[in-house]
Structures are given as C-alpha cells and as structure tokens.
Coordinates of C-alpha atoms in Angstrom, one line a residue:
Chain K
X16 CA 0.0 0.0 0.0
X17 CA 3.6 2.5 -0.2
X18 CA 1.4 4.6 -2.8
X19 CA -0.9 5.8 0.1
X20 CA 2.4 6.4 2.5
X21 CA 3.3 9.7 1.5
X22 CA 4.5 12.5 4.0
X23 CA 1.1 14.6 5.1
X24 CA 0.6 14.1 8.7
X25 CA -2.3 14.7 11.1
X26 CA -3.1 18.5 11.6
X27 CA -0.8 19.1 8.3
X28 CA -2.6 17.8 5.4
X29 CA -5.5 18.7 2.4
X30 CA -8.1 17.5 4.5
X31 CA -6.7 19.4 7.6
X32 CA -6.7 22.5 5.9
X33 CA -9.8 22.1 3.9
X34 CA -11.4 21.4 6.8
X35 CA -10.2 24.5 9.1
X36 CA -12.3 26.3 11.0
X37 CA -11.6 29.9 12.4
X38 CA -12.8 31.4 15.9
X39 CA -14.3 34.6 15.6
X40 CA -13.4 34.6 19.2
X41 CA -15.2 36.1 22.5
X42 CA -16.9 39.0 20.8
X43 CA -19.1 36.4 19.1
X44 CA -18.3 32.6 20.8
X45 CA -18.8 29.5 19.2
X46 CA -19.2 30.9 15.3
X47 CA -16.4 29.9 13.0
X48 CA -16.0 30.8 9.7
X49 CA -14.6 28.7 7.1
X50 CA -13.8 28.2 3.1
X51 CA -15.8 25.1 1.7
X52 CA -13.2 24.0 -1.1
X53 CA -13.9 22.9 -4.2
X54 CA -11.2 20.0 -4.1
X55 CA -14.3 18.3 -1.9
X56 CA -16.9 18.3 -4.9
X57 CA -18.2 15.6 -7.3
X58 CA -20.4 16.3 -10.6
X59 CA -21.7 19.6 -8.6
X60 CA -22.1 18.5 -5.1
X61 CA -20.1 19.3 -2.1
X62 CA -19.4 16.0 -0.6
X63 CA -21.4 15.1 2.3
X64 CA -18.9 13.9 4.3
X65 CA -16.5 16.4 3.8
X66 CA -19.2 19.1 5.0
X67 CA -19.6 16.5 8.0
X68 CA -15.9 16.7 9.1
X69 CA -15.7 20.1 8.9
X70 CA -18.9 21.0 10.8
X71 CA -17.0 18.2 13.0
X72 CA -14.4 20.2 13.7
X73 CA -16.1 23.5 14.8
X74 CA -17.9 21.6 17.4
X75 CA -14.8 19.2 18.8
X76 CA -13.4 23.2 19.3
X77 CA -16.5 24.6 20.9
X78 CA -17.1 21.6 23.1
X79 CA -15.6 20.5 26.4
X80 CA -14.4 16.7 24.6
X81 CA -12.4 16.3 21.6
X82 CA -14.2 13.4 19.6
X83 CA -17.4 12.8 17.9
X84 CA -19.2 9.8 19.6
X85 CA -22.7 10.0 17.3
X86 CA -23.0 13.0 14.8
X87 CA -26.3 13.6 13.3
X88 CA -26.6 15.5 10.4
X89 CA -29.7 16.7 7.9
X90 CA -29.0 18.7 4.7
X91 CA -30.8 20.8 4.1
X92 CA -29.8 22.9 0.7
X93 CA -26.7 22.6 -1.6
X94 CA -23.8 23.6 -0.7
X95 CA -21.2 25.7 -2.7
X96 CA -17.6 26.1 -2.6
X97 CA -17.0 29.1 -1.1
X98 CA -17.0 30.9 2.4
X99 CA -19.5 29.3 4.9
X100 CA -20.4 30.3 8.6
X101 CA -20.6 27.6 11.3
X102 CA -22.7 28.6 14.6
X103 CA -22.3 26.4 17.5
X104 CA -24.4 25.7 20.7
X105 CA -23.7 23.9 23.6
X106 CA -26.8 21.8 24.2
X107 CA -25.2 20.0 27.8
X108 CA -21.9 19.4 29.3
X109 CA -21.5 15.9 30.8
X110 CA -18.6 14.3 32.5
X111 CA -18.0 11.6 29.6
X112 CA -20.0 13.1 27.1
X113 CA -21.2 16.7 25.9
X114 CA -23.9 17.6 23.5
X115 CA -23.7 19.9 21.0
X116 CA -25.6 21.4 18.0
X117 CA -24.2 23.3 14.8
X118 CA -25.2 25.2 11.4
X119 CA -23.7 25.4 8.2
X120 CA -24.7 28.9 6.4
X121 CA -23.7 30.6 3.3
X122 CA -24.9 33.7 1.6
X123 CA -26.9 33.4 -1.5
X124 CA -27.1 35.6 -4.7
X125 CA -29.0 38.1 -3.0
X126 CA -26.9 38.0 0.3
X127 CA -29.1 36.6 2.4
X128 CA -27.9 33.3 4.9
X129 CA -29.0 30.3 3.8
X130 CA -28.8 26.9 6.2
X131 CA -27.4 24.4 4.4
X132 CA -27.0 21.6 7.4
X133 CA -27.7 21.4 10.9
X134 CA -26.2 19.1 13.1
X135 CA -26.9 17.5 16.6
X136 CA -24.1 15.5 18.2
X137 CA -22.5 13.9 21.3
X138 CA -18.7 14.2 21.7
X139 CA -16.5 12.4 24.2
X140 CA -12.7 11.3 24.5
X141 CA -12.3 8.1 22.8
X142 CA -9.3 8.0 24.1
X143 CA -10.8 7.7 27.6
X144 CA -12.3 4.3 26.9
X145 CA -11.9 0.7 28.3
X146 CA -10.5 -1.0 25.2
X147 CA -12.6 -3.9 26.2
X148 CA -14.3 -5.3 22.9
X149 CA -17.6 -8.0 22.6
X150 CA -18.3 -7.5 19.1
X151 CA -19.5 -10.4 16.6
X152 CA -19.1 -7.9 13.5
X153 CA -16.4 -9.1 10.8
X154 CA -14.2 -6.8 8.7
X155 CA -15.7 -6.7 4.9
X156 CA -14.1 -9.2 2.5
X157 CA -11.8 -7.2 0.4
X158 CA -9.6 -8.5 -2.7
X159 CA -6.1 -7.0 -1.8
X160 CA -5.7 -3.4 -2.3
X161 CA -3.6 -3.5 -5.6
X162 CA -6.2 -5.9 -7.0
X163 CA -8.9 -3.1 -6.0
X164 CA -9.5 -0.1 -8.8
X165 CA -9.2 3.3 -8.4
X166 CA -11.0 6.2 -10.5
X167 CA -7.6 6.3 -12.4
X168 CA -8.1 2.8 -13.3
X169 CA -11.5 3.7 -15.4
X170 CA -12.6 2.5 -18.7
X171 CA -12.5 5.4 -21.2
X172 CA -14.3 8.2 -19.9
X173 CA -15.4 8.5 -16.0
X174 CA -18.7 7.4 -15.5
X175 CA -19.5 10.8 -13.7
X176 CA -19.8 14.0 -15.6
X177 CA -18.7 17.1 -14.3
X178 CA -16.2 17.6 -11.3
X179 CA -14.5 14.5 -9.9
X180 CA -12.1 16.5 -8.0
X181 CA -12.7 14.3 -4.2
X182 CA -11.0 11.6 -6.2
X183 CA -7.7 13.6 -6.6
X184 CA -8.2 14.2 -2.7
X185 CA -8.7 10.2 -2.0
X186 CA -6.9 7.1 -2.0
X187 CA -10.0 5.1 -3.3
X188 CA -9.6 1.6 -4.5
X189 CA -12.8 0.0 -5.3
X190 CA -14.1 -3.9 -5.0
X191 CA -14.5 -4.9 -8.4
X192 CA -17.1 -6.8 -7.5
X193 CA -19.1 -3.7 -6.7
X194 CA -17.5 -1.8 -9.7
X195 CA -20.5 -3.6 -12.3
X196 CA -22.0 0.0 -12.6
X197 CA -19.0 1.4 -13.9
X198 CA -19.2 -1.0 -17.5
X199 CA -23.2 -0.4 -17.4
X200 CA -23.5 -4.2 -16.0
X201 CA -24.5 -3.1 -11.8
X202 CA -25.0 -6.1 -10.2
X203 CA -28.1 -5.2 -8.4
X204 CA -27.0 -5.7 -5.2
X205 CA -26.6 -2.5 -3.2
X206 CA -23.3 -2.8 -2.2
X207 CA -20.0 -0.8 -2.3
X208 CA -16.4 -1.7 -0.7
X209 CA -13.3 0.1 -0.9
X210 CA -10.0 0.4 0.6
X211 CA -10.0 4.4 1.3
X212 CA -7.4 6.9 2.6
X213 CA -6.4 10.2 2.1
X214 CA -4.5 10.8 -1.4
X215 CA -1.5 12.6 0.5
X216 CA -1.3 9.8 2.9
X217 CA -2.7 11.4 6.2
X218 CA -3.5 9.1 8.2
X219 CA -6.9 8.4 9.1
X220 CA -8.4 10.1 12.7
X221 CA -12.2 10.4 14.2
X222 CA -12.8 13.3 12.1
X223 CA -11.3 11.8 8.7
X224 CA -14.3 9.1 10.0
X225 CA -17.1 11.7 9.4
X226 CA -15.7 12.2 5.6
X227 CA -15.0 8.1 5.2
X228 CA -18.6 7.5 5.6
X229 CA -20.1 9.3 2.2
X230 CA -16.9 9.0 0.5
X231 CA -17.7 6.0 -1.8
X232 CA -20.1 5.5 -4.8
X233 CA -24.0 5.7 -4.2
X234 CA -24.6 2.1 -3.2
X235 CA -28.2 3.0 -5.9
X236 CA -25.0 2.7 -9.0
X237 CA -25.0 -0.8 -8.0
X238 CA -28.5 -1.0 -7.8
X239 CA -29.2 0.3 -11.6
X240 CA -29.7 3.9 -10.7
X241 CA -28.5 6.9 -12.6
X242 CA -29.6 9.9 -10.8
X243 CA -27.7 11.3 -8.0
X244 CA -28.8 10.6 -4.8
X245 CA -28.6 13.2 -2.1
X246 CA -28.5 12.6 1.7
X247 CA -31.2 13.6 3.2
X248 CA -29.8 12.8 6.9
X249 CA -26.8 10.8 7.9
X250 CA -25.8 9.5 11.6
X251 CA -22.2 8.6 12.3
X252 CA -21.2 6.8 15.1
X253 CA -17.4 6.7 15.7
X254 CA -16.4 3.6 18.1
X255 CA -12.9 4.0 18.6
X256 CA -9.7 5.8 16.9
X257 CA -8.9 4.6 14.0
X258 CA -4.9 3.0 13.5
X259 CA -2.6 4.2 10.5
X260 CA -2.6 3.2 7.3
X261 CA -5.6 2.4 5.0
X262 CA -9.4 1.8 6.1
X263 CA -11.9 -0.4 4.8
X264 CA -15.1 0.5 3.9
X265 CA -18.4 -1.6 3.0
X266 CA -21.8 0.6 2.2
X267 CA -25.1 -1.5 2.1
X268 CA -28.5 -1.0 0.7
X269 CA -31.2 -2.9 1.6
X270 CA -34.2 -1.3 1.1
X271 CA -34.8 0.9 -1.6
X272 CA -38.8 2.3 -1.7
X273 CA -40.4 4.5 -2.1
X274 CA -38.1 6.9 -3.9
X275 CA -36.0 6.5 -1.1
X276 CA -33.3 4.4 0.2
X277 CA -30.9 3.9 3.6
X278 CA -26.9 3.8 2.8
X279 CA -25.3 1.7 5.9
X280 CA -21.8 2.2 6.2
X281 CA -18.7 0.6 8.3
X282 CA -15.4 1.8 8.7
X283 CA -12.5 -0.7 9.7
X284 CA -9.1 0.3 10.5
X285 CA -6.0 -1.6 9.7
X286 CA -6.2 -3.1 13.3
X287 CA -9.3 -4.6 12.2
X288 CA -11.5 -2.4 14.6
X289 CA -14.9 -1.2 13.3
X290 CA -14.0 2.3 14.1
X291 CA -17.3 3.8 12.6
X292 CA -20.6 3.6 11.5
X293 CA -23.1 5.2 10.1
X294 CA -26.8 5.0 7.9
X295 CA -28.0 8.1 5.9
X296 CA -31.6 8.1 4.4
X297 CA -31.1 9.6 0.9
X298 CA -33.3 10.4 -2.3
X299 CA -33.4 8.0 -5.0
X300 CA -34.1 9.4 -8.5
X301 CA -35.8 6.0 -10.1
X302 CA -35.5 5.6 -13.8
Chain L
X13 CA -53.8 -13.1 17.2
X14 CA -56.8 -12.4 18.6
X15 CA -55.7 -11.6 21.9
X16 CA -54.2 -8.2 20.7
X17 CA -57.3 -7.4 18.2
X18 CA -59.6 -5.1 20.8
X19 CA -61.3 -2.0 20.3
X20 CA -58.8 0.7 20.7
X21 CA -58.6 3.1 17.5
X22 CA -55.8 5.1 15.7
X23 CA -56.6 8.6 17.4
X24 CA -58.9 6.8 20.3
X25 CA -56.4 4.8 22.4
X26 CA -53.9 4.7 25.4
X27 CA -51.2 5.3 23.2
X28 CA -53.0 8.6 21.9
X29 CA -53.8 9.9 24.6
X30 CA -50.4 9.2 26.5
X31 CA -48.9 11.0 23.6
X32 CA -51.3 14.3 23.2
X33 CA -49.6 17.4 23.0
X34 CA -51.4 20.6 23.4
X35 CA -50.2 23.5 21.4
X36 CA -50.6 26.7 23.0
X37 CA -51.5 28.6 20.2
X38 CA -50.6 31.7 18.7
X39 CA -49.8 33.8 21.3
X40 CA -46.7 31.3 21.4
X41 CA -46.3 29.4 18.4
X42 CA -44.6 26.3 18.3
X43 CA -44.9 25.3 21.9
X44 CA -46.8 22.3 23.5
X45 CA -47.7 21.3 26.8
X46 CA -47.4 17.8 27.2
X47 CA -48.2 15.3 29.7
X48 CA -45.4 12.4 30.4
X49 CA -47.9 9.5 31.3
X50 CA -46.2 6.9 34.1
X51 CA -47.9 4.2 31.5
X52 CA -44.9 4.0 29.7
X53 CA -41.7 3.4 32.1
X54 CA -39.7 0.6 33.3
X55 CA -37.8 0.1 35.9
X56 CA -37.4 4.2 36.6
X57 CA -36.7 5.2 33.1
X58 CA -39.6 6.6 31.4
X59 CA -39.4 4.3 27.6
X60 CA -37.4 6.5 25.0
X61 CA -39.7 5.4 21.9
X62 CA -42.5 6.5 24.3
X63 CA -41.0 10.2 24.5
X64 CA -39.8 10.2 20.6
X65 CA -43.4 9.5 20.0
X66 CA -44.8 12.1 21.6
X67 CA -42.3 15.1 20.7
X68 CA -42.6 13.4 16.9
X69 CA -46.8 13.8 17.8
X70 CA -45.4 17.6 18.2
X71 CA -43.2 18.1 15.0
X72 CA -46.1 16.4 13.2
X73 CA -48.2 19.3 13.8
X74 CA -46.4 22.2 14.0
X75 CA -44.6 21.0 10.3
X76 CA -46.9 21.2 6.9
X77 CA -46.1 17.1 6.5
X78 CA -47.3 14.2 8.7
X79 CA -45.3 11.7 8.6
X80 CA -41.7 11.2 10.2
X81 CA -39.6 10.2 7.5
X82 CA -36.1 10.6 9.6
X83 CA -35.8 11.3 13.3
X84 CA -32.5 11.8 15.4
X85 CA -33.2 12.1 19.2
X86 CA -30.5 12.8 21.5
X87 CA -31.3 12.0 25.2
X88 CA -29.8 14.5 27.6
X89 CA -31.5 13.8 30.8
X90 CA -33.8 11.2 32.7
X91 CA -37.5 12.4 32.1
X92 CA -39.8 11.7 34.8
X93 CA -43.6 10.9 34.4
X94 CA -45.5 14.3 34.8
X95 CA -45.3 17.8 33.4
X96 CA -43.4 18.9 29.6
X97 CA -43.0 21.4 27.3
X98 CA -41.6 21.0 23.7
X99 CA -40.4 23.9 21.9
X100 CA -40.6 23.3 18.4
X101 CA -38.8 25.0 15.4
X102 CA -39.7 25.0 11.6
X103 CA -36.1 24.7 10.0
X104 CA -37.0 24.1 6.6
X105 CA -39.9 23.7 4.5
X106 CA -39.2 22.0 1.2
X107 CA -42.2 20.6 -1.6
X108 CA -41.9 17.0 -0.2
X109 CA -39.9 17.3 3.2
X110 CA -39.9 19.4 6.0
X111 CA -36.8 19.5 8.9
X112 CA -38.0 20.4 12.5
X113 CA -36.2 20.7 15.3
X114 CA -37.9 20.1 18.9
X115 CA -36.7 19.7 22.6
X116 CA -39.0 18.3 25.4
X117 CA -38.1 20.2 28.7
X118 CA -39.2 19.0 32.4
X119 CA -39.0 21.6 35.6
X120 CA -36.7 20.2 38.3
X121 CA -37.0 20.4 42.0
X122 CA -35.9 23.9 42.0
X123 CA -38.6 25.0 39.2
X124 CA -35.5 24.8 37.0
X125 CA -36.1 24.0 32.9
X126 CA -33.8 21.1 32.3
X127 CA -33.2 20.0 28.9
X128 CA -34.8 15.6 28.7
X129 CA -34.4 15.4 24.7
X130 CA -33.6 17.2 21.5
X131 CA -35.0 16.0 17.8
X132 CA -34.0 16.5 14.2
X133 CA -36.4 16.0 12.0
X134 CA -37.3 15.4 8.5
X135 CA -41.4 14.9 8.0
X136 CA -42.7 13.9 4.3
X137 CA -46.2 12.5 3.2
X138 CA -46.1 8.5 3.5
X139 CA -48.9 8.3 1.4
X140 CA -47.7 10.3 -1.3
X141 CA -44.9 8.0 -2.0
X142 CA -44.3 5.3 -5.1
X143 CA -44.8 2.3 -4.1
X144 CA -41.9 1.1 -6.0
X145 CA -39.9 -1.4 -3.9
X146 CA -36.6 -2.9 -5.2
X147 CA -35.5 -4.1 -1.7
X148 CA -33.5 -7.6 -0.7
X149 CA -34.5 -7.2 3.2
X150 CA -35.9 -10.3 4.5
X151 CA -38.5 -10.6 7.8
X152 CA -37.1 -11.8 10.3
X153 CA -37.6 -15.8 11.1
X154 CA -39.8 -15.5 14.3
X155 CA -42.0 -18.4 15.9
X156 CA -45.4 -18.0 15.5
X157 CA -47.2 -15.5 17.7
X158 CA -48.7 -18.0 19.8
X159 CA -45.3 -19.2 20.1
X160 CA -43.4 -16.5 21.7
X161 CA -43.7 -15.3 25.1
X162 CA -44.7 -12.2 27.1
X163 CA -44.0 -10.8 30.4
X164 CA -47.1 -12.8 31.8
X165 CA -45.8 -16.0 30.8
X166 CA -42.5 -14.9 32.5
X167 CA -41.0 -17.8 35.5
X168 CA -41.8 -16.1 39.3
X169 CA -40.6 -12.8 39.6
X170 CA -39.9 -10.2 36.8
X171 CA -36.0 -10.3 35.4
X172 CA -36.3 -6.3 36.0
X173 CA -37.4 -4.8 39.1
X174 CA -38.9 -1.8 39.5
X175 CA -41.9 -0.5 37.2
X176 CA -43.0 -2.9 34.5
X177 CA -45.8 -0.6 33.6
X178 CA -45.2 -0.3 29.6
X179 CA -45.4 -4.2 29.5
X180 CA -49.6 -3.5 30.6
X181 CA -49.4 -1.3 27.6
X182 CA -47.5 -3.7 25.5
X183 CA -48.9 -7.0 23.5
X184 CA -45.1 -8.0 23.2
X185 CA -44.1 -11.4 22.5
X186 CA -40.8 -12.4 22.4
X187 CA -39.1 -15.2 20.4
X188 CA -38.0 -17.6 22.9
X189 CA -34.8 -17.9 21.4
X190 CA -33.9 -14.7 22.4
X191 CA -35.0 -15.0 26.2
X192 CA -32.2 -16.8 27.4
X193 CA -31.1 -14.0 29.7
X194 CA -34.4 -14.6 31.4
X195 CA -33.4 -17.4 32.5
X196 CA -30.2 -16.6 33.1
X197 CA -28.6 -18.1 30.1
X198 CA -28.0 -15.2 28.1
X199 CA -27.0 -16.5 24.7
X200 CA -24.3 -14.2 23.9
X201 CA -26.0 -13.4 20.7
X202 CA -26.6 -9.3 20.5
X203 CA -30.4 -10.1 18.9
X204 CA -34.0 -9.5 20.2
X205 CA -36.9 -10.4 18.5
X206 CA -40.6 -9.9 19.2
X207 CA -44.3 -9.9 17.9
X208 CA -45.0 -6.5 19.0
X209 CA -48.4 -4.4 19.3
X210 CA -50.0 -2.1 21.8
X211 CA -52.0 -3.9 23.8
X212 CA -55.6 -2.0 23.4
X213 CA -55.6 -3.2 19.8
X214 CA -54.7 0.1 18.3
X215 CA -53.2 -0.8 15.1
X216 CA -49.9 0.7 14.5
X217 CA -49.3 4.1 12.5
X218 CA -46.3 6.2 11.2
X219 CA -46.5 7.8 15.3
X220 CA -46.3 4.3 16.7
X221 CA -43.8 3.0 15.1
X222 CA -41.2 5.5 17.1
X223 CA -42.2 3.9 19.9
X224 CA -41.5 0.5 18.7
X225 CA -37.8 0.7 17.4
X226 CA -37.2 1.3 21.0
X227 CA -40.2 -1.4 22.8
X228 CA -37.9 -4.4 23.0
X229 CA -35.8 -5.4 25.9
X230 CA -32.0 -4.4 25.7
X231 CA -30.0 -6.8 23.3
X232 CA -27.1 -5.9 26.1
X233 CA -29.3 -8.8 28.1
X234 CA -28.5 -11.3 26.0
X235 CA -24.5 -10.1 26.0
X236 CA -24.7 -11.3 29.3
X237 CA -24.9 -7.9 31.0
X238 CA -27.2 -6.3 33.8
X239 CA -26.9 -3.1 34.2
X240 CA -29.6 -0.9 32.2
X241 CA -28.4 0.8 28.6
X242 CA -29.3 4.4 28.4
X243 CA -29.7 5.7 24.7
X244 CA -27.0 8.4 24.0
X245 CA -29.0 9.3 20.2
X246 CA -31.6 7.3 18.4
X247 CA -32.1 7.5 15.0
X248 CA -35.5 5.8 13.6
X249 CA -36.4 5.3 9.3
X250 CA -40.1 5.4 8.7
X251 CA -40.5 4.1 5.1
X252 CA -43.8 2.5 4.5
X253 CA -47.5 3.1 6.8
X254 CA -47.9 0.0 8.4
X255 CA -50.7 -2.3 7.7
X256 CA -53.0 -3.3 10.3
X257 CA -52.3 -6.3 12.6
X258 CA -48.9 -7.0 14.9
X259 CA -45.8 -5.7 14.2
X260 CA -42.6 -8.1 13.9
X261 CA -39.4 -6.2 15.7
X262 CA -36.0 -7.7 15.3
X263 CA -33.1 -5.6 17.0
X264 CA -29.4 -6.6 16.3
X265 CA -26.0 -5.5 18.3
X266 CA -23.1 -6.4 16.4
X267 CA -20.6 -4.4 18.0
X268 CA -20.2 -3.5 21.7
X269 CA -16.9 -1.6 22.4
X270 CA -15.3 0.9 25.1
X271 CA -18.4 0.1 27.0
X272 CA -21.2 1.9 24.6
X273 CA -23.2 -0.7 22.0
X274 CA -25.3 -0.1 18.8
X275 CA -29.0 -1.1 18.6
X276 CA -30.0 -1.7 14.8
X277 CA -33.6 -2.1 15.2
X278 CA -36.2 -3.2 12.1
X279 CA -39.9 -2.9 11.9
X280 CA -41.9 -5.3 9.8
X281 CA -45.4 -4.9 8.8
X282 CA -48.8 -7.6 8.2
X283 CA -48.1 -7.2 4.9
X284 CA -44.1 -8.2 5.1
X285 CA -43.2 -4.6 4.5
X286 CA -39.8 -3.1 6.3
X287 CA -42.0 0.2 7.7
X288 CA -39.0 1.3 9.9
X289 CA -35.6 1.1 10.7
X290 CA -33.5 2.8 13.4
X291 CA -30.4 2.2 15.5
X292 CA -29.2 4.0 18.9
X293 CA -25.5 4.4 20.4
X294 CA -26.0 3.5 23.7
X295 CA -23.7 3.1 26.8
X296 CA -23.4 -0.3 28.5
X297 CA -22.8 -0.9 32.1
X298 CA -19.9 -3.6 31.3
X299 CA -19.9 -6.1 34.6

C-alpha cells in the first residue's frame, strides 16, 4: 500500500486545511468561519462527508471533549464552494460526554444566509475508553488493495460528468465486485467496498471518519440507478480511533422504496477495529 | 392473534392519549404542553420510543407534512412521568420534506427548565410515495405469535425490578430464542426479536412505530450484561404506513466496544413490508 504512504501528517494535510475552522473569538463565541473548497466536490455537489468533518471540527473546538461519539446530520440545501459560517451551541456538558448542535450557512445571490446543514451531536474522548471489545461484526471481504480499482483505473471516460475532484483528494480503490455500474452491468445488489485513505497519505483520525462514511459510490450505482442521490440525513457513530494506514469501507443498501433508500456504512481500521458507522436516508431518482 | 385485536382506534387509544400534545396557540407558536404518562416506564426510566413519539406527535403538527420520514433524538437527561414542554422549530420547508427541530423540557426540583431530549427531524407525506420497492431485506424468522412469550408467561418474579408498567401497555411477545437472559442463560448473541403491538388493539401508525424501534428489551441482556443501557441518540427510518395487525421487531447488536453498543432495530409490517428502521449508540454498564 507504499502509494498511500506519502508525508502529510495529522493536523498538516488537504483535508486538515480544507477542513479549518476559524474562531471569531469572545466578541461572538462558538461561530467559526470557514472556506468550503472545491477540491471536496463531485459532478456539482459538495461532498457530504466532507461538510460533515468540517462541521465536525467546529464543534470538537467549541465543546468540552475532543471526539465525535454519534453526529447527526440533515442537509438541508446545496452547498457551494466558497465561504461558509458555522454557529455552534452547547446543548449539555456531561462528565463523559457533551452535546452539542451546529449550522452550516452561506450567503446566497442576494446575500441573504442560507442553512445548508444542521447538526446534533455527542462528543467524548475516545481516548478515555476501556479497550474492552464484545463485538460479533467481521471486517468486509476485500480482494487486496492492488487488485482493487481506483478512479484512475477507469474504462475510457469517467462514469461521472462534471467535477471528480474528491477523487484527486482520496486514495480510493474500489471492490471490483461492486464496480458492475461502472461498465453499465451493476450487479443489483446494493453494495459498495473500498479500501479508502487520504490521497496525501494522512492518516486516518475520528474526524477523517465523518468524511470516510459518504466518501464512496451511491450504493443506488450498483443498484441500476443513474440519478444522484442526495442525503437527506446521515448518523455517524465513531467507536474507537482509528490506527494508521488504509481503512476499509463496505456501504449497504437494503431497502430501496419508495423513492428513497438507507446507505449503511462501516469503517475498519487496519487493526481490524470497526471504528465507525453510520446510515443516511437519501433520495433515489428512479428511472 | 386475537388476543391483541380489541377496540382501541388510531386517534382513540392509550397510546394517543399518553402521547397528546397541546399546542398553546398563537400567542406562542410552536410550543406544547405535554403530559409524560407513568404508562410508559420501566424500571425508573420513562421508555425513549414513548417520548420520541410524543415530541414526533409535536413536529407532526407544527410541520406542513405528517409523517416522520427521519428522526435523530439525543437524550440529555432522565425524564420523569409528569409535566413537559416541547419547543418546536420550523427549520425548513421544502415541496416534499420538511426539517423540525424540537426539545421536550421538564421543571426540576428547583422549578429549573432542564433540557430531557432534543430532535432533528425530517417529515414527508407516506402516502404520497411510489410504491416502488426494489429491496433484498428479508422478515425476520420469528416463531409464531402463539409461540413467543410475554412478560405474563415470564418464571416467578420479573427479570427487571422496579416499574414494568409499559409491559400493561405492550402486547409484546418475544421469540423464545432470544429470552435466554431470562433465565439466566444469556445466549451471547446481541439479537431480540418480538411480535409487537400495543395492547388495546390500536393498530400501529407512522407515530407508533417510534415507539417500537425502541419497545424491546436491551439486546445488552442477551450479552450477558445487567446493568440498564441508556440511549446516547436514536435515529428511527419510517419508510412504509404500516398495515393493520402485529408488528414483527427484530433488533441486532453487532458491536459492543469501550463500554457503549449499537442497537439496529427493524420494523416489519402484516403485509411483510420493512415500515421502519433505526439504530441507537448506547452506553453499557460492562460487569
């Protein structure tokens, strides 16, 4: 995996910065503003997870604990690259675990604020955990990461019109097995799996988790879909902090109706931990 | 089933009533008064489906849609039978979805508002929904109604002191495989499954169906452990009205770590429809 070992670290890296939030300080506490960069987008979208993290990252500053336990998030209007204001409130401060809430705004043409997420979560200090462990869940079955493709690996022309710029940012390399949509044979099975890190080789952290779990393929490709399929709300749970070097992640759909559908997702470390997970509800456009 | 097919209506049963919310009109807008009824707690906790209900009985009304279509509930402190307020906000109002955002507060002993619950929201129209379904969920495999087994059929004293009063509100039978902690013979298996319905005979609805991704004992039971598992956040799927007749409720556990667990909970319908899904973080009390 040496081509995902490359020098950024934690705290110095694309995501760090592209993720940085600034105090406005005491004269107006827990509002940040921030840059949503275009190196985050796909076809037109700002990538959900990416919005996640950085949302993430105002709240691990404005509350008393440093890492996101279960992060709740509803979009509620596109976002676009460019400046963004992030308003924080403490909801409670517990001795394990604090609550907080936070909006995403940007101006419109006219000037006026617009949300574009909210987000209700509960941070703690994984750090502060028993590292006792009862879990029956198994890692996904993944071919080898060199047998795994990456967008650079594509037939011909990407499948996806318009921006693909996240894949410059990630070290994606997909299942084959899930990769059917791709040659306009999906396999009808909602299901997605990748090996995933960051394209400059920054390790992977709790907040990194937030962006891992909407960073793959709508699970709907797979399913025969076309359309895009925004999120309408996603949950993220992060279990425990993640260990260097690549994760794995598996995305399952099991019930698409309705026009709608629910994307599960589980992040494994290279420890074999399940270090996150999460379901969104999201829009399917049938054809 | 007849034992759970009584009189109670949708709109004329405990379950309504227990869950009415007043709305205190114009002169504040938004705002319920609310009633916590001690129908619904066990041991002292008062049931957290019970109290997503009923703030989801508020969002329903003060939102131009009916139906839940995604709900996050982050529990910040023990509710107590008696007394609440939610405060509900409009967030967004979109052509097919609408986010709210509500909080259920409770007086303490010092006439203090304290904070039980905040909600995000996202409310649609159920029945203005394709019924396309493209989904490769299964029911689960449950023993026959007749087959599974209630608190009245449980051995001399209740496994749970304390209040059992939601079980009198309840018609919840559980598959016997899944009872093993009962007995004290937990099977180490994170699953509970049940025949669930309210025990007037009111059929279940889009309302109801909050309380019942929650109804089921703790899967921690049959993980061998003891202690009671206060929900951190919940997050319930509605997807589908639910016919008439008993629900089936399987909940799964798949990975309990650093002493908090996840509840994946699904809600099948009469018709073998998946109506709901939801999972929970939740802290365990490891023994």
């Amino acid at each position: 995996m040496s081509e995902t070992r490359v020098e950024a670290a934690i705290g110095d890296s694309e995501f760090d910065r592209d993720t940085a939030v600034v105090p406005r300080g005491p004269a107006d506490p827990g509002v940040y503003d921030t840059e949503l960069s275009p190196g985050w987008t796909i076809i037109s979208a700002v990538n959900g997870g990416y919005l996640l993290a950085l949302v993430g990252r105002a709240l691990a500053h404005a509350l008393p604990h440093p890492d996101p336990f279960t992060v709740s998030a509803h979009y509620l209007t596109a976002s676009r690259p460019g400046p963004a204001v992030i308003r924080t409130e403490t909801v409670r401060t517990g001795r394990t675990l604090s609550t907080g809430q936070a909006s995403l705004f940007q101006l419109d043409d006219d000037g006026h604020e617009v949300e574009r997420m909210r987000v209700l979560a509960a941070y703690g200090d994984l750090g502060a955990l028993p590292d006792d462990v009862r879990t029956s869940a198994k890692p996904p079955q993944l071919p080898p990461y060199d047998q795994c493709l990456g967008p650079e690996d594509a037939p011909g022309d990407t499948p996806l019109p318009g921006s693909s710029a996240i894949t410059e940012r990630l070290a994606l390399k997909l299942d084959p097995a899930t990769l059917g949509w791709v040659l306009g044979a999906p396999s009808g099975r909602g299901e997605m799996r990748a090996w995933l890190g960051l394209a400059d080789g920054r390790d992977p952290d709790p907040l990194s988790l937030l962006l891992a779990v909407d960073a793959l393929p709508p699970t709907a490709f797979e399913l025969g879909l076309k359309g895009w399929v925004p999120t309408v709300e996603l949950t993220a749970h992060v279990r425990c902090r993640p260990a260097p070097g690549p994760l794995r992640v598996s995305v399952t759909t099991r019930n698409l109706a309705g026009g709608f559908l629910e994307e599960d997702a589980e992040v494994w470390d290279s420890a074999d931990r399940l270090v996150a997970q999460s379901r969104q509800l999201a829009r399917a456009k049938l054809d």
